[in-house]
Coordinates of C-alpha atoms in Angstrom, one line a residue:
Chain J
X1 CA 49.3 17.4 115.8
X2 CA 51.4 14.0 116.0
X3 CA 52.3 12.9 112.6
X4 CA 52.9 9.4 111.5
X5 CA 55.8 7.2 111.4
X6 CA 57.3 8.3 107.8
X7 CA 60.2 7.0 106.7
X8 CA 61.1 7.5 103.0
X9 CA 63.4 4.5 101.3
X10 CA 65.4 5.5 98.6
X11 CA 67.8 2.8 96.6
X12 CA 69.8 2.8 94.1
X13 CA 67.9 5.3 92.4
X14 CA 69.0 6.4 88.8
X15 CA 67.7 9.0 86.4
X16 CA 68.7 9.3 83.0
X17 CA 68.3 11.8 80.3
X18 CA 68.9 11.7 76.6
X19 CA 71.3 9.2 77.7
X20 CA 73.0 11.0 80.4
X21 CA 73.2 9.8 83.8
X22 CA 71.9 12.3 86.2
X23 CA 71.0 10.8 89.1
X24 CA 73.4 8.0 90.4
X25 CA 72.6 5.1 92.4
X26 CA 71.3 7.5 95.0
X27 CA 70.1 5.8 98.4
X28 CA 68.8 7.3 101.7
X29 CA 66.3 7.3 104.1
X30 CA 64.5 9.8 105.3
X31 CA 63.2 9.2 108.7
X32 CA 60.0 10.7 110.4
X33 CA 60.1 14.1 111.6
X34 CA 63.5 15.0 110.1
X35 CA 64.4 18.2 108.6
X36 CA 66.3 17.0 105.9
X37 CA 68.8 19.6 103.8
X38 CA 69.6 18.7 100.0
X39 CA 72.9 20.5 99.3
X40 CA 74.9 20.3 96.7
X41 CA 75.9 23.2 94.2
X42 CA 74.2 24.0 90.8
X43 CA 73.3 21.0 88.3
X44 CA 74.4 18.5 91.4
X45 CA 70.7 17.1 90.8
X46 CA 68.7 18.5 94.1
X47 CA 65.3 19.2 92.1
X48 CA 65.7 16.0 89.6
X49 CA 66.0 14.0 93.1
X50 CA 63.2 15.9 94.5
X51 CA 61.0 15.4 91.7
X52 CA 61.9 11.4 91.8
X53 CA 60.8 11.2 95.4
X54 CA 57.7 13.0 94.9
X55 CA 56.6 11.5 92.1
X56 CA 56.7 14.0 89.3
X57 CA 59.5 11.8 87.5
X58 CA 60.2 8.4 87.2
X59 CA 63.2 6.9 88.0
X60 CA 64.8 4.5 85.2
X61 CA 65.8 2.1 87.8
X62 CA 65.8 1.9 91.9
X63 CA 63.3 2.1 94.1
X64 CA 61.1 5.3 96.1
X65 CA 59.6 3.4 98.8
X66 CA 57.2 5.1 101.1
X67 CA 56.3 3.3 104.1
X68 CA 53.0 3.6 105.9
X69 CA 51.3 6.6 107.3
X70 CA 48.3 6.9 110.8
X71 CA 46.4 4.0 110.8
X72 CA 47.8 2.7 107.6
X73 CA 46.8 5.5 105.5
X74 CA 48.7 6.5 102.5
X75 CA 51.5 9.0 103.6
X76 CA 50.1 12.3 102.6
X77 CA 52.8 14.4 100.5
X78 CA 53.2 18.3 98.8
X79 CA 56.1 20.1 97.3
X80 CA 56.8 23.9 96.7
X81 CA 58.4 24.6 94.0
X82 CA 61.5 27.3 93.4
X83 CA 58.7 29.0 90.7
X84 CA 55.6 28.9 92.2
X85 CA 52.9 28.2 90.1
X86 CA 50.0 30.2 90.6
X87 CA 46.6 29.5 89.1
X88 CA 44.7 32.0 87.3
X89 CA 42.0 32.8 90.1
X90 CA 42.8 35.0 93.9
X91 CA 45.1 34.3 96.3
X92 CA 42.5 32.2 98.6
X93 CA 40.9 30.0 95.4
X94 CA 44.5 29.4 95.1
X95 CA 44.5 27.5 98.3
X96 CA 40.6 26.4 98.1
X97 CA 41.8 24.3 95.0
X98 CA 44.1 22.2 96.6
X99 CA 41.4 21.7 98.9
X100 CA 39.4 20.6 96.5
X101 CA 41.8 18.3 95.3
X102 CA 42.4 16.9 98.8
X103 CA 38.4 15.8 98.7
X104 CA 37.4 18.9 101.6
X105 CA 33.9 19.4 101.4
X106 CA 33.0 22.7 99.8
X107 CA 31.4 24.1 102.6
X108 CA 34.6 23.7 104.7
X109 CA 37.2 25.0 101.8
X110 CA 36.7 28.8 102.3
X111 CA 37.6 29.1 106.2
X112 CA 40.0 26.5 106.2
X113 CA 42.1 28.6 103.1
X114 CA 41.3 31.4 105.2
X115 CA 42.6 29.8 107.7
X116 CA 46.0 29.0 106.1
X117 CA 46.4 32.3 104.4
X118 CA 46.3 34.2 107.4
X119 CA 49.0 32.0 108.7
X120 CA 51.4 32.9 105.8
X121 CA 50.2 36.6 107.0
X122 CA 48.2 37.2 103.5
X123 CA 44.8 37.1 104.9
X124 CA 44.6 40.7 103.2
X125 CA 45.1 39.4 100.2
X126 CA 42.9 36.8 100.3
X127 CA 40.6 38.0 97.4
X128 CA 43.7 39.3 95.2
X129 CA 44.8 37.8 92.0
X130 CA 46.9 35.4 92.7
X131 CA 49.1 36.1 89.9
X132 CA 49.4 39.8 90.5
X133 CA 51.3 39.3 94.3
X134 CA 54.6 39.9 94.5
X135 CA 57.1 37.0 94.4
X136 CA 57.5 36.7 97.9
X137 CA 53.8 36.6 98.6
X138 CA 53.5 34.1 95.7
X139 CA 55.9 31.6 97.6
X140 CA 54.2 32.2 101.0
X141 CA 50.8 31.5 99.2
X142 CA 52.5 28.5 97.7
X143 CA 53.6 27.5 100.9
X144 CA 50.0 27.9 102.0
X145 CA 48.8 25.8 99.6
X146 CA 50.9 23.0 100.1
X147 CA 50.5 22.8 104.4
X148 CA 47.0 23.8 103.5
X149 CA 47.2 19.9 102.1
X150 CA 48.4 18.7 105.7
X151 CA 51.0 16.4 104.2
X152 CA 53.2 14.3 105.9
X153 CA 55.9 14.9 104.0
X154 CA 56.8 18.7 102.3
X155 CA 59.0 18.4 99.7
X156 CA 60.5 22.1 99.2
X157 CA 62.6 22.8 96.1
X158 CA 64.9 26.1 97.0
X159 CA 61.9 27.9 98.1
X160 CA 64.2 30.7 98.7
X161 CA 66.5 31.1 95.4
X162 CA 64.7 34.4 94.1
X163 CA 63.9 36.1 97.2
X164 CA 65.5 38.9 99.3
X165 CA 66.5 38.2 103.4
X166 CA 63.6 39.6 104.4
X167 CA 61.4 37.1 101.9
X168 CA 64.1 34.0 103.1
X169 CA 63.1 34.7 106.4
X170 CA 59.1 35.0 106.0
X171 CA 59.7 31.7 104.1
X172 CA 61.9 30.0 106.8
X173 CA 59.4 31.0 109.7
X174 CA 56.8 29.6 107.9
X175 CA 59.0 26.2 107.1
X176 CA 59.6 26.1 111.4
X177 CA 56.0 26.3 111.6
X178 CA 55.3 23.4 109.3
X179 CA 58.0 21.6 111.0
X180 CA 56.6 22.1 114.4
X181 CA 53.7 20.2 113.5
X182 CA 55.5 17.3 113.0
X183 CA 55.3 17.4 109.1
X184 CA 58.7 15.8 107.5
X185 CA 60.6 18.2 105.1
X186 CA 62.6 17.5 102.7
X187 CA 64.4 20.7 101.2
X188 CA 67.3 21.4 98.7
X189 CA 68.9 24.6 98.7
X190 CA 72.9 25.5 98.5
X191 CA 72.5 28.2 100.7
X192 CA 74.8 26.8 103.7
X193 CA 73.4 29.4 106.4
X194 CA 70.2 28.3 105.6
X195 CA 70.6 25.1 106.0
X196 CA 72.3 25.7 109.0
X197 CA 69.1 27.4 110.5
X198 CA 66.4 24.6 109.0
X199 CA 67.8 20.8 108.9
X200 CA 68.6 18.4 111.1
X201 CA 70.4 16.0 108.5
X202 CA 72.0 16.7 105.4
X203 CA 72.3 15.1 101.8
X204 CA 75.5 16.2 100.0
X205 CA 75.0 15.8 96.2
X206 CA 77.7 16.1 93.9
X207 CA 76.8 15.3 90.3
X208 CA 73.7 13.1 90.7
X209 CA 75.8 11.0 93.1
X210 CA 75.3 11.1 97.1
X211 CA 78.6 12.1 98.8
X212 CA 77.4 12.7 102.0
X213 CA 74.5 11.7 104.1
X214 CA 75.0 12.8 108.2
X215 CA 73.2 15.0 111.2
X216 CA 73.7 18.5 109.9
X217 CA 75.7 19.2 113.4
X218 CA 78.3 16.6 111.8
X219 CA 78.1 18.1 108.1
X220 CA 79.2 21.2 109.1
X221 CA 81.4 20.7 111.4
X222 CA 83.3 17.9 109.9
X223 CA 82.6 16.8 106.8
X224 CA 84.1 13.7 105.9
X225 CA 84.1 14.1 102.5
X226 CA 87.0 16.2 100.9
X227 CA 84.1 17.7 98.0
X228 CA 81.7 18.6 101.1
X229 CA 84.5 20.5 103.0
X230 CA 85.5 22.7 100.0
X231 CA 81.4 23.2 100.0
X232 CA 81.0 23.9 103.7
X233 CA 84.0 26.3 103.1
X234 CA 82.4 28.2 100.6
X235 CA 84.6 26.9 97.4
X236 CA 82.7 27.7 94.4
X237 CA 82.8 23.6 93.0
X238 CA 82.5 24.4 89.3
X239 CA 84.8 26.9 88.8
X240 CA 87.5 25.2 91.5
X241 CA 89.9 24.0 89.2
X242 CA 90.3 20.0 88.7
X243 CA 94.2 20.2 90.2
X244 CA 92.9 22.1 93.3
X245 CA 90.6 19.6 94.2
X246 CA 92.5 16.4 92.9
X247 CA 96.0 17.0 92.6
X248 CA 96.3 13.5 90.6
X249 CA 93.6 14.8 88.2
X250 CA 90.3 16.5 87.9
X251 CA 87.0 15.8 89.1
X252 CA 86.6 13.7 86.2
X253 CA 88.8 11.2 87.5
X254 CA 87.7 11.4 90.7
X255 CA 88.5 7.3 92.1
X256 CA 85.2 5.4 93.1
X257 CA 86.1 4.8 96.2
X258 CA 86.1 8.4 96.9
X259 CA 82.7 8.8 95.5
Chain I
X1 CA 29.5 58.6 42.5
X2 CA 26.4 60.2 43.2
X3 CA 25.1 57.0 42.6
X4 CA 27.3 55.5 45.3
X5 CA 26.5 57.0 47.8
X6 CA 23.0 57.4 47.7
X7 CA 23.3 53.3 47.3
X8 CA 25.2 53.9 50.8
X9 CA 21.9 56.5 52.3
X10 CA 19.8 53.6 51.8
X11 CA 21.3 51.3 53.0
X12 CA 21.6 53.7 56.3
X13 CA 17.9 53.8 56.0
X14 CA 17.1 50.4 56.1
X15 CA 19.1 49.8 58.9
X16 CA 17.7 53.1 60.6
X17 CA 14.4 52.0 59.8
X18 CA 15.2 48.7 60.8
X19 CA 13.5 47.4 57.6
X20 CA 11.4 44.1 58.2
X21 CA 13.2 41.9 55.0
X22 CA 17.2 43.2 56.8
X23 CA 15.9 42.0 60.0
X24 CA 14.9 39.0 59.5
X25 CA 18.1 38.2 57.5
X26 CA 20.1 39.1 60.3
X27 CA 18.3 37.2 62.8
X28 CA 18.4 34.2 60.9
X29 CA 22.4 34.7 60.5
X30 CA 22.7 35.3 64.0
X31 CA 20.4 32.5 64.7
X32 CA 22.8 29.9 63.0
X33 CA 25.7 31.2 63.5
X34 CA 25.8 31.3 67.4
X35 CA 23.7 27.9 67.4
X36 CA 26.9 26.7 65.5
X37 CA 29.0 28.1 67.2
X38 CA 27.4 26.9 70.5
X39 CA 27.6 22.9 69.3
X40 CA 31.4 23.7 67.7
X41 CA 32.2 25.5 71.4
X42 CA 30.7 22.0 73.5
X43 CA 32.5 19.9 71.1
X44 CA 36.0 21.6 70.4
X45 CA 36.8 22.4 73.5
X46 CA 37.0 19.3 75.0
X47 CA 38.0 17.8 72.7
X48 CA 41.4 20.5 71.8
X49 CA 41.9 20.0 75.7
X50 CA 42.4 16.4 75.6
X51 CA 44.6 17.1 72.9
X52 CA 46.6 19.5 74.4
X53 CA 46.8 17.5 77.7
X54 CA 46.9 14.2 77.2
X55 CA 50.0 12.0 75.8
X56 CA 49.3 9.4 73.0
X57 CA 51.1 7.8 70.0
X58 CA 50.6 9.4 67.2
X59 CA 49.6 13.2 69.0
X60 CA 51.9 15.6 66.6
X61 CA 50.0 13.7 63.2
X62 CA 46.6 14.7 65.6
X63 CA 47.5 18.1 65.4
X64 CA 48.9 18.8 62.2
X65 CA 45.1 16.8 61.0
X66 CA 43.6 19.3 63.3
X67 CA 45.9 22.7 62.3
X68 CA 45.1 21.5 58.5
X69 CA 41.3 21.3 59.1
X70 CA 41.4 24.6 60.2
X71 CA 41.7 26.2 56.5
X72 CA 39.0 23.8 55.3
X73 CA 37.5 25.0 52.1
X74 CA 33.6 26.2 53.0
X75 CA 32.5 24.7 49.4
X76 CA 33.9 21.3 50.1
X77 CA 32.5 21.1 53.3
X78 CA 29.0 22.6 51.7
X79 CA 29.3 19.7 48.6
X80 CA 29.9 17.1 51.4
X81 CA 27.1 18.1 53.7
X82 CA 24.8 18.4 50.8
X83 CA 25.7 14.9 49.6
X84 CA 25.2 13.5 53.2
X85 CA 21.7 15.4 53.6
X86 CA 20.7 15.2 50.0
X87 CA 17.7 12.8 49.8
X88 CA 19.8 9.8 48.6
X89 CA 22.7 10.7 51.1
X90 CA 23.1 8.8 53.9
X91 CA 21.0 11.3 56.0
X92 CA 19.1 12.2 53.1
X93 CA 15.7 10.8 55.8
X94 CA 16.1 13.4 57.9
X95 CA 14.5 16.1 55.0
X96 CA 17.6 18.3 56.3
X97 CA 18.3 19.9 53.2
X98 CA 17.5 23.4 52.4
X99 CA 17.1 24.0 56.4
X100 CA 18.8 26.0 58.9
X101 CA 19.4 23.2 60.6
X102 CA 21.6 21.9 57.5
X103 CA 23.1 25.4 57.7
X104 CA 24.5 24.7 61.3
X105 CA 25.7 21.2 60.2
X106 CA 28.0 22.7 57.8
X107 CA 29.3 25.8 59.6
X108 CA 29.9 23.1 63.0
X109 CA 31.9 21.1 60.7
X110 CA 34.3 24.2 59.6
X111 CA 34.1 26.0 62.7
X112 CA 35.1 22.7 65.4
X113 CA 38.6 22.4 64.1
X114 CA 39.0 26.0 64.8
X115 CA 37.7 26.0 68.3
X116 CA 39.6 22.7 69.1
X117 CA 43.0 23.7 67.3
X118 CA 43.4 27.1 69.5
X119 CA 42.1 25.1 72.4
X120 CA 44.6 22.8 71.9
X121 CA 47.3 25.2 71.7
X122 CA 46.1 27.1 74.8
X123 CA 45.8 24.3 76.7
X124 CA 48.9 22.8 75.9
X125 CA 50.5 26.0 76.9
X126 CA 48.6 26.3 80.1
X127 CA 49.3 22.7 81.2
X128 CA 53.2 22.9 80.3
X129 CA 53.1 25.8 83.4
X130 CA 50.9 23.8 85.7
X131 CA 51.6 20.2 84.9
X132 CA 54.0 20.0 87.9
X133 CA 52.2 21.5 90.2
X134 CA 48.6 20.1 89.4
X135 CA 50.5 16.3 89.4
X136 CA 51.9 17.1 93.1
X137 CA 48.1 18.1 94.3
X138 CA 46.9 15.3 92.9
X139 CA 44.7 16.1 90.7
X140 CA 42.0 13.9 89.1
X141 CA 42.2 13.9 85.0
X142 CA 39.0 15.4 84.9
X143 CA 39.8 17.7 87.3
X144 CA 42.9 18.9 85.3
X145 CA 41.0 19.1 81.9
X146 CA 38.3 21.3 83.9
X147 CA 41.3 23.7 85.8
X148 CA 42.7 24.2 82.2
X149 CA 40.2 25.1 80.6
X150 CA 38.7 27.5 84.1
X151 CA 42.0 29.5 83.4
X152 CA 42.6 29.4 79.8
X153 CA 39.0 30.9 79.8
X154 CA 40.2 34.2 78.3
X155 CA 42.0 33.2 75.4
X156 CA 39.4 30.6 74.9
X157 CA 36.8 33.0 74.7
X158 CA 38.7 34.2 71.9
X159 CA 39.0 31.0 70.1
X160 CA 35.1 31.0 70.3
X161 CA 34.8 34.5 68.7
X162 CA 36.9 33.5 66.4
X163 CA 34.8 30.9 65.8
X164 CA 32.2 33.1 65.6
X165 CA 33.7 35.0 63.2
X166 CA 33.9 32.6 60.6
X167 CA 30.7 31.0 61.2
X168 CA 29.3 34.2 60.3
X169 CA 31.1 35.3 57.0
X170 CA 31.1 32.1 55.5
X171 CA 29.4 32.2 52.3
X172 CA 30.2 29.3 50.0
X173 CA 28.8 26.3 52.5
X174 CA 25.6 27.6 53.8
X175 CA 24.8 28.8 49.9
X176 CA 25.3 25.3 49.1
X177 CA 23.1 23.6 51.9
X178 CA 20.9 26.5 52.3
X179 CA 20.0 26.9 48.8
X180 CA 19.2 30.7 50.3
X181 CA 15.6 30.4 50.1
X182 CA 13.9 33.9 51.0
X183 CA 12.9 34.1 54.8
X184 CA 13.9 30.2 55.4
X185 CA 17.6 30.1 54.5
X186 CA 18.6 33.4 53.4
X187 CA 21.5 34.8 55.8
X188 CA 23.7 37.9 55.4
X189 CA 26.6 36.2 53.5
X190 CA 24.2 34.5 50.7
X191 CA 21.8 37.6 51.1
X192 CA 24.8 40.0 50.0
X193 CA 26.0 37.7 47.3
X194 CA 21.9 37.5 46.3
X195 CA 21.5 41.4 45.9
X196 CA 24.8 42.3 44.6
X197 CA 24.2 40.1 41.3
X198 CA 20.7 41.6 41.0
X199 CA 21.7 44.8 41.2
X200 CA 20.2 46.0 44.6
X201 CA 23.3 47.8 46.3
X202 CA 21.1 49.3 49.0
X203 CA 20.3 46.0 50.9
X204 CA 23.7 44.5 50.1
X205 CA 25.8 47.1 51.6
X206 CA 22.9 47.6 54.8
X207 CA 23.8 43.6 55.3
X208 CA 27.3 44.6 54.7
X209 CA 27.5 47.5 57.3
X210 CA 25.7 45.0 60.1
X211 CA 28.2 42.2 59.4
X212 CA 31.3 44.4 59.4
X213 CA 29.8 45.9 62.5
X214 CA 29.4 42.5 64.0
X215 CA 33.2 41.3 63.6
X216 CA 34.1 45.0 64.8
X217 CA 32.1 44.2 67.6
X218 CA 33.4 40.5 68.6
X219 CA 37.1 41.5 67.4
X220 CA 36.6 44.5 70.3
X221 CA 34.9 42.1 72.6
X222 CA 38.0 39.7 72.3
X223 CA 40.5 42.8 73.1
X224 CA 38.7 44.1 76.4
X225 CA 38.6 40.2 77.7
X226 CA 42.3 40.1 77.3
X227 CA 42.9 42.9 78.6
X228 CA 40.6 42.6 81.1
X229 CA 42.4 39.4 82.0
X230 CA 45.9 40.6 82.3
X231 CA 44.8 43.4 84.4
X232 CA 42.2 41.8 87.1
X233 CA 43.9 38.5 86.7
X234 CA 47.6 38.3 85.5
X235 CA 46.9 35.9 82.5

């Protein structure tokens, strides 16, 4: 399946809360068919970005432009969340929903869920409570639900922060599939190998603020910014203290030019 | 004593011998209350899902009205009903009064609030789990109102019975609007009030053991749904 030219335009994008600045004058693009990695460690602001580009928040000021998709269509998008959310009916209404939703005929919604259950391997499960599955299975059927939706862009918030390797891995086989298709991801995790394995560019966040935007081959192999190395190193940023990082002061006082 | 309990064997009789005068009493309660109920059910819960799901100015005063109508006082709403129906009342044409059908106006009025309040709060719950998700698959407002209340069905059940419960103990209202009138109006509540102050123990504790049966009955109802919905379902 070709997919459609899909770039993403973010500008200046801001995000406040109760008067904090969380997101700062972000900007990127994000270009059709890339496998883009949001890293960045704890409270850097990879799910508030996330949300802002899918929708779910809006931004105070900047811009979340999408271009267009096939044929001028609206560019089709989903997101997985780190929880999924699982509605109170079995695994495979679960998908049929978001069929539903997507305007599929109801004739057509029960094979085609079938369809995209047994591709996350949970055809077995099909007519089990969605609810009751384990969390692993709950992500895959998330994950389901979302390609289920055929969207040109997956947006995929650390998909893989509660499970195990052997869930990470069911999960990340999945995400190749999706990929393969052509679909446009759009992930944020701070696991390095993973991102490693998945992108093919990388977002550095660092406190709502973009530090780094390059082809992951370049991130981890030289990162330019001095924040982003101790990160591809493995330096825990929070507890790193402020003299470590900035001999002439914290990262408070971090200059703007460095930022 | 002795005189107790023997007022307690016939009662036991009459419902044994499911005496005609205790059976039509109970039909007729059950007759009004789950017509009530039925009319408070199609209007409160819509309207505690909106509530619960939608954002508009002045939402928290909504639902503090809509908490506080849930203790109405059953006279009040009786005096008010019977003033609107009474044949100067502003529905007074309608020749409502002294009806069943007035007996159902009154116990929808007390019994909506109910059924919308718990809505309201189950709702609310529900959506603040799926509001992301159901935003990111684009879901129509009346889709969304529909899926909340689909899987809040459970607990909403139990707002119902609840509803039920006090359609069908309530006393003071339908007394007021039913005027109990022998096989028109005359329920369990205003039956048992009826017999107690004439002296007849027998029928008022019969009426008594089928309406403490009844909420035994829908209170065990609610129980096995819930639990039948955390096991089969995860809710």
């Amino acid at each position: 399946m070709t997919k459609r030219n899909v770039p993403l335009q973010v500008k200046n994008l801001c995000f406040d809360a109760r008067g904090i600045r969380l997101i700062k004058d972000v900007s990127f693009d994000l270009t059709a068919g890339s496998r883009l990695m949001v890293l960045g460690a704890n409270g850097a602001g990879k799910s508030l970005l996330m949300r802002l580009c899918h929708g779910l928040l809006v931004p105070h000021s900047g811009t979340v432009q999408w271009g267009e998709g096939q044929e001028g269509k609206m560019i089709r998008q989903a997101m997985v969340f780190q929880r999924p959310v699982m509605l109170r009916r079995t695994a495979l209404a679960n998908i049929a929903y978001g069929l539903k939703c997507k305007g599929v005929a109801r004739p057509l919604r029960r094979d085609i869920a079938f369809d995209f259950l047994s591709r996350v391997g949970l055809a077995r499960l099909a007519n089990h409570p969605a609810r009751l599955l384990s969390f692993g299975e709950q992500q895959r059927l998330a994950l389901a639900r979302a390609w289920a939706m055929e969207p040109d862009v997956l947006f995929m918030d650390e998909p893989t922060a509660s499970l195990d390797p052997s869930g990470t891995h069911a999960i990340e086989e999945i995400t190749r599939l999706i990929a393969q298709e052509g679909t446009t991801l759009m992930m944020s995790t701070h696991d390095l190998g993973q991102a490693k394995r998945l992108g093919n560019d990388v977002l550095f966040l660092h406190r709502g603020r973009v530090l780094e935007q390059a082809s992951a081959q370049d991130f981890f192999q030289q990162p330019k910014n001095d924040l982003a190395q101790a990160f591809v190193r493995g330096e825990l940023l929070w507890w790193k203290k402020k003299k470590d990082l900035y001999p002439g002061g914290g990262i408070e006082q971090i200059p703007s030019d460095r930022i | 004593m002795a005189e107790f309990w023997a007022a307690f064997a016939a009662a036991f009789d009459l419902i044994y011998g499911a005496d005609d005068n205790l059976v039509g009493i109970v039909l007729l309660s059950l007759r009004v209350s789950l017509t009530a109920v039925l009319i408070a059910a199609l209007i409160g819960l819509p309207l505690g899902a909106l509530v619960g799901f939608l954002s508009f100015p002045g939402k928290k005063a909504c639902v503090v009205v809509l908490n506080a109508l849930m203790g109405l006082p059953p006279v009040v709403v009786g005096l008010l009903v019977y003033l609107a129906l009474s044949r100067a009342g502003p529905l007074g044409v309608f020749g409502l009064l002294f009806t069943p059908m007035a007996m159902i106006i009154a116990q929808v009025i007390l019994i909506t609030p109910i059924i919308a309040a718990l809505t309201r709060q189950v709702v609310e719950d529900l959506w603040g789990e799926y509001r992301e998700q159901l935003t990111s698959l684009q879901c129509s407002t009346g889709q969304v109102v529909l899926t909340l209340l689909w899987d809040g069905r459970f607990s909403l059940l139990t707002a119902v019975f609840a509803g039920f419960g006090r359609a069908s103990a309530e006393v003071g209202a339908v007394m007021i609007v039913g005027g109990n009138i022998d096989h028109v109006t005359r329920v369990m509540t205003t039956a048992i009030a009826l017999e107690v102050s004439k002296g007849d123990l027998a029928l008022a504790l019969g009426l008594g053991i089928v309406l403490l049966t009844l909420s035994l009955g829908v209170n065990a109802i609610a129980y096995m749904l819930g639990e039948f919905a955390r096991k089969r379902m995860g809710a």
